XYZ file of C-alpha atoms in Angstrom:
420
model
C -16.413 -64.690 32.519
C -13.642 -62.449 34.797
C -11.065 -63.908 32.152
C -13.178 -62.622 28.975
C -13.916 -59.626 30.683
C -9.640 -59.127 31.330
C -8.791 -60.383 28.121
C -11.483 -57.396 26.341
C -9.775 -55.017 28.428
C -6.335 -55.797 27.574
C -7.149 -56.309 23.956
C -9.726 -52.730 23.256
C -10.594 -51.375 26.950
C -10.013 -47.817 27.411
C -10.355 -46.984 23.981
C -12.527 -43.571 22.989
C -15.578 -43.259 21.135
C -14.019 -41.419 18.227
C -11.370 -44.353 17.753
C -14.367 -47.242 17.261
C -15.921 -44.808 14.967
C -12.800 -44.299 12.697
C -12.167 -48.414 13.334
C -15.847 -48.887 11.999
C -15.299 -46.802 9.088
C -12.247 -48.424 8.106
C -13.717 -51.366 8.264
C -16.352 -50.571 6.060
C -14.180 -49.008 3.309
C -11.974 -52.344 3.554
C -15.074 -54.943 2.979
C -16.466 -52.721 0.247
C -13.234 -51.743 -0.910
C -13.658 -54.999 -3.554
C -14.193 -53.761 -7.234
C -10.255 -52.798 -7.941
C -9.260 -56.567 -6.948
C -11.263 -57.543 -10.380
C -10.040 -54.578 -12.184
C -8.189 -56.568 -15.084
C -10.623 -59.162 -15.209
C -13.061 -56.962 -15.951
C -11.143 -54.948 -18.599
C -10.611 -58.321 -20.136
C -13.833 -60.096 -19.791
C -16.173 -57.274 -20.355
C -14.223 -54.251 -21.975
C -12.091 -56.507 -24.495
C -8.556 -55.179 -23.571
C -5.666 -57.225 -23.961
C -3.598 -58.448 -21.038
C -0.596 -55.895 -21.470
C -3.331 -53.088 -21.425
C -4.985 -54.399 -18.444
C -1.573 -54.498 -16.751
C -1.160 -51.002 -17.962
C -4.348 -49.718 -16.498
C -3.546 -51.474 -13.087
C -0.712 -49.860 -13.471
C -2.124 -47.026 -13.342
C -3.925 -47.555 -10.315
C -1.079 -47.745 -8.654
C 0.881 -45.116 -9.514
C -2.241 -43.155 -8.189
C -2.067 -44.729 -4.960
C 1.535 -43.394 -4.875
C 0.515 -39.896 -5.538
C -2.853 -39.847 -3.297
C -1.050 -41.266 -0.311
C 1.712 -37.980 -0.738
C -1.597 -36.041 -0.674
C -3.665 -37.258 1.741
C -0.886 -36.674 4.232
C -0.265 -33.231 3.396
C -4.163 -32.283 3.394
C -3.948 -34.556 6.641
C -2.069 -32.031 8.242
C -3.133 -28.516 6.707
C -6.920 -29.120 5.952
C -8.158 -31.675 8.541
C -8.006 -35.450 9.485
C -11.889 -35.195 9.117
C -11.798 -33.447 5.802
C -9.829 -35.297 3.972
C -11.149 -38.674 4.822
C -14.512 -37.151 4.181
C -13.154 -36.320 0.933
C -11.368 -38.619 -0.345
C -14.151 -41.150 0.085
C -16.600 -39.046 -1.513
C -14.651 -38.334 -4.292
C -14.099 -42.520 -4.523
C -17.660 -42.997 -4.342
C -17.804 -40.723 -7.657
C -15.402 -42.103 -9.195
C -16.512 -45.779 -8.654
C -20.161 -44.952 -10.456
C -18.078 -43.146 -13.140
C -15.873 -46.672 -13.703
C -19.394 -48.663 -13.475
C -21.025 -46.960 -16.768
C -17.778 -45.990 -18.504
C -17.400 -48.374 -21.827
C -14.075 -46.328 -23.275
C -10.445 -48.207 -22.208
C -8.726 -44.656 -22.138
C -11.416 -42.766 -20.085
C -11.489 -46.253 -17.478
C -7.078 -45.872 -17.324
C -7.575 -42.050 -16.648
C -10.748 -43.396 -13.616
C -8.485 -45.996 -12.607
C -5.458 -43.421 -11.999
C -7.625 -41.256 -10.071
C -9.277 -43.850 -8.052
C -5.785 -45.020 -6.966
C -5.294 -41.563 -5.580
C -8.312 -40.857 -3.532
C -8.234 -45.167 -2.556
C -4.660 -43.756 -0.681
C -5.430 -40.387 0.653
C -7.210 -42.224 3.959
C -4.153 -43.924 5.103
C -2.311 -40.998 6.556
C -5.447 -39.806 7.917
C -6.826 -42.419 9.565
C -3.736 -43.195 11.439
C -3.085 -39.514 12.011
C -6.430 -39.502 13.966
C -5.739 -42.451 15.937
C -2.681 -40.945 17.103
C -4.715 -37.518 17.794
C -7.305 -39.666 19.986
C -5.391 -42.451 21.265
C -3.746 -41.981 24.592
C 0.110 -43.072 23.918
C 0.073 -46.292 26.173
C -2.641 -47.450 24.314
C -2.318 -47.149 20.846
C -0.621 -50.255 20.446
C -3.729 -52.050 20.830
C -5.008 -49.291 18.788
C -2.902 -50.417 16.005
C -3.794 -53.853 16.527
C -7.060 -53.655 15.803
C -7.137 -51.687 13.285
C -4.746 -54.185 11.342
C -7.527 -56.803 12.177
C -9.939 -54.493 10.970
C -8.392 -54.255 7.446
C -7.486 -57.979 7.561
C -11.031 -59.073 8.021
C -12.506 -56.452 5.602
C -10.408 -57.491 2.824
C -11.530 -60.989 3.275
C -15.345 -59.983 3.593
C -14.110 -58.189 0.252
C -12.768 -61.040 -1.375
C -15.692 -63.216 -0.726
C -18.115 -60.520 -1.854
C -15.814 -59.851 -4.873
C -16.419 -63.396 -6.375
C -20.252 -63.274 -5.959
C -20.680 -59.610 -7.711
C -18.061 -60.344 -10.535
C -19.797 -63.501 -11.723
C -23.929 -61.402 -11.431
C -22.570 -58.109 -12.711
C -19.361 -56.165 -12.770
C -21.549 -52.594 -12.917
C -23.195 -54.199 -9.768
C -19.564 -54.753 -8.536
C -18.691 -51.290 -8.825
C -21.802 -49.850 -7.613
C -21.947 -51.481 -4.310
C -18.276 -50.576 -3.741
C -19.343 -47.168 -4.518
C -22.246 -47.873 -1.817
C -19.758 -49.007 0.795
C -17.825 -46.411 0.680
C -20.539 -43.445 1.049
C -21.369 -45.931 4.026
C -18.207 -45.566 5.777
C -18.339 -41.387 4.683
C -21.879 -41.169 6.542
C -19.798 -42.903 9.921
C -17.142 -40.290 9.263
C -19.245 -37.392 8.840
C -21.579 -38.391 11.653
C -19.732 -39.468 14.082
C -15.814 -38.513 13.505
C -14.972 -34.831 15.132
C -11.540 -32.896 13.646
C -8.943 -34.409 15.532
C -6.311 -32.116 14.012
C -7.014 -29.246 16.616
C -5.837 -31.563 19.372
C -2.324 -31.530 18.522
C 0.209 -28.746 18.399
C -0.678 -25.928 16.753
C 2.871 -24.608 15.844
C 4.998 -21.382 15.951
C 4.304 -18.045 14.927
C 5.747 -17.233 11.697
C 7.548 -14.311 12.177
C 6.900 -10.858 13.697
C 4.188 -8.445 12.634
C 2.162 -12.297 11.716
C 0.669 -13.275 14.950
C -1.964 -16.222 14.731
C 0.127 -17.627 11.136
C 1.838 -20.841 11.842
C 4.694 -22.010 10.043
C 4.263 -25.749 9.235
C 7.339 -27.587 7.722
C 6.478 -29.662 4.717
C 7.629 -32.864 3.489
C 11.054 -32.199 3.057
C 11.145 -32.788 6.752
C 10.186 -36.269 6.793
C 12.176 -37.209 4.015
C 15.112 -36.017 5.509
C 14.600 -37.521 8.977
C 17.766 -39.905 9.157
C 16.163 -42.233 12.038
C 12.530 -42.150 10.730
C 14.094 -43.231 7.118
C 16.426 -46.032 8.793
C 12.879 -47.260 9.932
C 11.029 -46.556 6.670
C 14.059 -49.068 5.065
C 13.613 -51.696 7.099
C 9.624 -51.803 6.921
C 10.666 -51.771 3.173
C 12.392 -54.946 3.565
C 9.114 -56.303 5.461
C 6.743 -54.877 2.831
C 8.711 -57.123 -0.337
C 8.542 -59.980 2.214
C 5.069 -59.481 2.332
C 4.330 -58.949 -1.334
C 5.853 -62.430 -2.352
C 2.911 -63.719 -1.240
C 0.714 -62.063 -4.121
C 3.411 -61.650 -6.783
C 5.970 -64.400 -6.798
C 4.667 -67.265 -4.488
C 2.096 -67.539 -7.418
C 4.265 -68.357 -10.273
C 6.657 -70.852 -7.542
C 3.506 -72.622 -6.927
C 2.627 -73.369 -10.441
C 6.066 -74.832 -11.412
C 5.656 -76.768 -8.577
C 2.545 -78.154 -10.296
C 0.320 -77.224 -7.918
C -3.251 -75.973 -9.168
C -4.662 -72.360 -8.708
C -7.310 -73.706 -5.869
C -3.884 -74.678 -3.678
C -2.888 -70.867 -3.873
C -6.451 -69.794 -2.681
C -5.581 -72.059 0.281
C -2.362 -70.859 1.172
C -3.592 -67.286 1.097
C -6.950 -67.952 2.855
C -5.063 -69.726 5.634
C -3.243 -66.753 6.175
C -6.126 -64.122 6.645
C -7.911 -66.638 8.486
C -4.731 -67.066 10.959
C -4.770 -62.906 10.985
C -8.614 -62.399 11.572
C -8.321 -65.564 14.683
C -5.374 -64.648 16.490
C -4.518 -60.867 15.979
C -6.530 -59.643 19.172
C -4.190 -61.920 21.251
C -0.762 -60.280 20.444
C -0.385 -57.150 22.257
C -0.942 -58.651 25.302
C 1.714 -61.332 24.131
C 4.325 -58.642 23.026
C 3.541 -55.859 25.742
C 6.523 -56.742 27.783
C 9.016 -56.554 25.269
C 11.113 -54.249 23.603
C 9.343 -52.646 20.000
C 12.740 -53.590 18.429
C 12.933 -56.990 19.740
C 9.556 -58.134 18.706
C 10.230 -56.444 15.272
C 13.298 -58.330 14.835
C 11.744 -61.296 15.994
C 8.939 -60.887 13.597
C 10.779 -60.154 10.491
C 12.945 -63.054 11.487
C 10.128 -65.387 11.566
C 8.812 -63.886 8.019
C 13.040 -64.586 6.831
C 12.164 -68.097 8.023
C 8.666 -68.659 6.352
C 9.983 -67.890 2.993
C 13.047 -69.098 3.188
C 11.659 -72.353 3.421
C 9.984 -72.168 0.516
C 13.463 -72.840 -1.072
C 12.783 -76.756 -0.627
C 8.980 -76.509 -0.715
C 7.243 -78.791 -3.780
C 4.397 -79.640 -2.010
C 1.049 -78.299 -0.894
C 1.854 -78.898 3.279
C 4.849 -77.598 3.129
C 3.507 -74.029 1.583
C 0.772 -74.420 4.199
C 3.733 -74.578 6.970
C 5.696 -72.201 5.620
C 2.212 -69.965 5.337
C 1.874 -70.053 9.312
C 5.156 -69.050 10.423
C 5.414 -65.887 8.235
C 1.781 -65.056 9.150
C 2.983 -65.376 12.777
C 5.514 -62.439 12.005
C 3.744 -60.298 10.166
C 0.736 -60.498 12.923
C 3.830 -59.515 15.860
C 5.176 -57.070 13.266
C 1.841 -54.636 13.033
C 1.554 -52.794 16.235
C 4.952 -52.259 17.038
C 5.519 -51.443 13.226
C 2.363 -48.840 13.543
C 3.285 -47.283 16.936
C 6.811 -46.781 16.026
C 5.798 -44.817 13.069
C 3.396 -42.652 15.170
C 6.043 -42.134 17.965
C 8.328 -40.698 15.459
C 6.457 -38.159 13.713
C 6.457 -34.194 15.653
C 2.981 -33.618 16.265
C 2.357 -31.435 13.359
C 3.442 -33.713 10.689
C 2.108 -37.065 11.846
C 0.338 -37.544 8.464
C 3.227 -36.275 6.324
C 5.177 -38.541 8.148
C 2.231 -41.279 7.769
C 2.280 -40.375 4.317
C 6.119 -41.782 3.599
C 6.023 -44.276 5.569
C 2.833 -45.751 3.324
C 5.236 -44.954 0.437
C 7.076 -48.054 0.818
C 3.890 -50.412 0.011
C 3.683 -49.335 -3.535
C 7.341 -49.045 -3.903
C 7.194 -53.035 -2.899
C 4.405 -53.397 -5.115
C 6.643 -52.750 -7.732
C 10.080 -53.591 -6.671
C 8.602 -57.613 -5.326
C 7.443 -58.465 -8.498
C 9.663 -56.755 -10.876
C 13.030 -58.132 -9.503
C 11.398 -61.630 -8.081
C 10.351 -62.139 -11.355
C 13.665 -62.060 -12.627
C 15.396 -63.732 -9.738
C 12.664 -66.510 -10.017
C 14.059 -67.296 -13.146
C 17.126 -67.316 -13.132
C 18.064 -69.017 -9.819
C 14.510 -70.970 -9.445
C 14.040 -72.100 -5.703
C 17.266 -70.016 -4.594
C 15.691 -67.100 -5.161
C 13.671 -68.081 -1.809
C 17.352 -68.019 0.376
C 17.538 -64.535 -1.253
C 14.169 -63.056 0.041
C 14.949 -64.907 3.231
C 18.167 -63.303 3.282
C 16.729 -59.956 3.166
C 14.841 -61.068 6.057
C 17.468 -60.995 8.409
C 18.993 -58.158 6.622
C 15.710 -56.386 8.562
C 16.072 -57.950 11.400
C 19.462 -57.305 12.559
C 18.480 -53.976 11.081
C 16.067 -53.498 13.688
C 18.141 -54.509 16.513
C 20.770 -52.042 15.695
C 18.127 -49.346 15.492
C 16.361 -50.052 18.222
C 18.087 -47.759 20.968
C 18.595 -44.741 18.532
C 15.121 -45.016 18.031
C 14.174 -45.206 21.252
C 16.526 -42.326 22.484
C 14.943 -40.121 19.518
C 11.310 -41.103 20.733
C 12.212 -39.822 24.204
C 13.372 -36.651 22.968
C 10.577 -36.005 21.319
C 7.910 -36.868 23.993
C 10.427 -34.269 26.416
C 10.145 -31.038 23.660
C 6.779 -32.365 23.616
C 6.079 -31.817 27.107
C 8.060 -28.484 27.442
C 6.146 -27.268 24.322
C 3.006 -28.371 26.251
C 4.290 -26.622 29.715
C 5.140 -22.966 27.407
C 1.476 -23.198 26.065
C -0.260 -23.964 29.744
């Protein structure tokens, strides 16, 4: 019982009320989160659209989640954590009833677009506020859970996906709609503005007392070490998307049926939703670079042994040992992020750094698919390549990164000492 009871502690003790609150809201927007996973089935199946349209309209979704994750850390840091989240999952809720009665194909791409972009806009903010709440030495457990708490929603979402599609896609999209005003109520009920807690700035000039002057994006994007950083998790993020873009298509000219890539990925969450309370007591006493480097290295390996993989163990194998990395990758990955971003612009900053996902949404599949071709299993030593790429990356990063990170926390503390 003493060893449960240290093991809770190390894993989520200490943790404030307003975190589990924003944890169970995530969590709830991630398992109901379901109906855009059947998005071209459904425009196939029951709107009639052909597959090129469908892929358009997906598309579409996703250059909305570009734009709405650009937004949400902007409103993040001008309007309100609270706001915006409260928001933006409002305004999905809408927009999900909208898709479940709309018949017209142009009228579901223009829903679809706009769904991407309010689907986004929670990601800065929701991290934002965990680094508002979140005493510094413990938001890497912080992080932690709340990349178990997307983990296992997206598999409750998957499972609950199947079951809707097949009685009703309007059901499908009504429920998500349901979900999400589910995790608004949690937000709105429970969630205080967490933006107040962090620094409130400069005066803008003289003559202006009480205006603040609030940099904007440009000063993320031109952040030298926080880009060096952005790269790298860039590198980790088309790692990751082989999974759902290119493993696919390996897997079927290795003759293996449809059911065996259902395995492969299942094994993975199922490895994720297990074992991901265990690592930040496993990686506490190293160095964040070290355990990135180690992770990404382990993700290089995974894939790159897909370069001699033809049969259904040796995917499953291969499956483990990149899951491994990408479970040590998350909290280091998360609280790196956080650490880097001034107080005032922790969701602009979130905002880029959520930039690369959709970038290697579209990158993963649109060069794989071309290296897949034409150098078949090779093209696994490639991705693997870029693997190590990241992690020597990291390593060389690592004390820059940590030097900036102390300078911060030290104008930080002097800013703190002027205000007192």
């Amino acid at each position: 019982m003493r060893g449960l009871r240290r093991w809770w502690d190390d894993t989520a003790g200490g943790l404030p009320a307003t975190f589990w609150y924003l944890w169970s809201g995530l969590l709830i927007n991630r398992a109901g989160a379901f109906a855009m996973l059947f998005l071209s089935l459904y425009l196939t199946a029951a709107r009639g659209a052909s597959a090129s349209l469908a892929g358009l309209v997906v598309g579409a979704y996703g250059a909305g989640g570009a734009v709405g994750t650009l937004i949400g850390g902007v409103l993040a840091d001008r309007w309100g954590r609270r706001s915006t989240l409260l928001a933006a999952h409002l305004g999905a809720a809408g927009l999900m009833a909208g898709l479940a009665f709309s018949r017209h194909l142009a009228v579901i791409a223009v829903l679809a677009a706009l769904v991407g972009v309010v689907h986004s806009m929670p990601s800065p903010a929701f991290v934002a506020a965990i680094v508002d709440v979140v005493p510094e030495e413990r938001r890497s457990r912080a992080f932690n859970l709340q990349f178990w708490a997307f983990n296992l929603g997206m598999a409750v979402a998957s499972l609950l996906a199947g079951v809707l599609a097949e009685a009703s896609f309007v059901a499908l999209f009504l429920v998500d709609a349901a979900a999400t005003l589910a995790a608004a109520a949690v937000i709105a009920l429970k969630v205080p503005e967490t933006l107040a807690r962090t620094a409130r700035g400069t005066p803008s000039g003289p003559g202006r007392p009480g205006r603040v002057r609030r940099p904007g994006l440009h000063t993320a994007l031109t952040d030298r070490t926080f880009l060096v950083f952005v790269g790298l998790t860039f590198l980790l993020a088309v790692l990751t998307m082989q999974t759902s873009t290119i493993m696919p298509l390996a897997m079927r000219a290795d003759g293996l049926r449809p059911s065996a890539y259902g395995l492969v990925v299942a094994l993975g969450g199922a490895l994720i939703v297990a074992g991901q309370l265990f690592v930040p007591r496993l990686i506490e006493p190293y160095r964040k670079s070290s355990v990135l480097a180690v992770s990404t290295g382990l993700m290089a390996l995974g894939f790159g042994a897909l370069a001699v993989a033809d049969h259904l163990p040796v995917y499953l194998g291969a499956a483990v040992v990149w899951t491994i990395g990408q479970m040590l990758a998350a909290p280091p990955n998360a609280q790196i992020n956080a650490d880097l971003a001034p107080p005032r612009l922790r969701a602009r900053y979130q905002s880029v750094f959520y930039l690369t996902f959709p970038a290697a949404s579209f990158v993963a599949p649109a060069l794989g698919g071309l290296s897949l071709q034409h150098l078949g299993d090779r093209h696994w030593l490639v991705v693997g390549g870029l693997g190590v790429v990241a992690a020597v990356g990291h390593l060389l990063a690592g004390p820059p990164r940590e030097r900036r990170v102390a300078a911060l926390r030290e104008s930080q503390r002097e800013a703190e000492l002027v205000r007192g």
